[in-house]
Amino acid sequence: MRELVFALEYEPGCNRVADALADHPDARIRSLSLHATDERLWRVDHVTGTAAALAAIEEAFLNSDYYADCLATDDCGATQATQVLDRTDDTLVLYSDWERTPTCASVPHIARDHLGDGVLFETRHEGRHYTWRVVHSGEGDAAGFFDALEAAIGDSARMEMLRTADAAASTGEPNDGATGLAPEQEAALRAAVEHGYYESPREIDVGDLAAHLDVPRSTLTYRLRRAEERLAKRYVADDGFADGAPTPL
């Protein structure tokens, strides 16, 4: 089994859910289940955030010009039904059923075309970044998948590769370098350290660091957060807290 991990960074106005998340930076969406056939797609998503964020995200899902995962930038004539399965003060669970048309395209359907049946999907959406983890048999045409995906997203989003590895290795050390980070994440982390972002007090803020690296602020924030998350999980998995006294603050 192989896994492909990548992120789509949507331009403003190209994805209603991304726009809602960008307006509410502390909100997150992760898929609990995602299944696709040639003509349909079903998914269940778990949303966290403030009451205002949940309302905006729910409205984006329910709006008639948004279809689950459709990459078409114009009205594709698809039909979608979204239901609220659960709601609390800070969480929302949404079920979406999407019936596509010949003009629709999506990550799962492009994956089925190029990677075959039995593909598994896991997603995380925060801000304008939509991260996909695709697990497949290792057969099929991965290069053709990414070529078709780039053609489908056009100018609406930018794709960033994060990891390709054996799926079994994803719970341990990924096969993408000594740090286990995507090259863009490692470069962001190195720049942050070199320019004093992690000093106390900080010698540079994220906006100035983003300007120095010539990347959008949201992109740099996303890369740093993903790098920090991976390194923290790796440290704990390696029993970094075991034995010895705690490090003084």
XYZ file of N, CA, C and O in Angstrom, residues 8 26 28 40 48 96 134 142 178 219:
40
model
N -4.226 21.349 -1.031
C -4.703 22.329 -1.995
C -4.919 23.643 -1.255
O -5.615 23.678 -0.240
N -9.549 29.659 13.693
C -9.472 28.606 14.709
C -10.374 27.410 14.395
O -10.352 26.420 15.123
N -11.783 24.079 12.307
C -11.176 22.943 11.617
C -12.275 22.011 11.126
O -13.320 21.876 11.755
N -21.246 9.138 -7.631
C -21.683 9.743 -6.365
C -20.516 9.862 -5.397
O -19.462 9.238 -5.572
N -15.070 21.736 14.099
C -14.897 22.360 15.411
C -14.662 23.848 15.219
O -14.072 24.278 14.227
N -22.933 14.642 3.834
C -23.169 15.175 2.491
C -23.251 14.029 1.491
O -22.444 13.092 1.529
N -4.293 10.106 0.666
C -4.878 9.105 -0.223
C -4.053 7.823 -0.087
O -2.838 7.829 -0.321
N 0.188 7.110 -10.487
C 0.199 8.245 -9.552
C 0.556 9.544 -10.273
O -0.024 10.600 -9.987
N 15.371 12.851 6.517
C 15.717 12.564 7.902
C 14.750 13.197 8.889
O 14.489 12.659 9.959
N 0.008 30.545 4.233
C 0.794 29.381 3.811
C 1.904 29.094 4.805
O 2.130 27.933 5.188
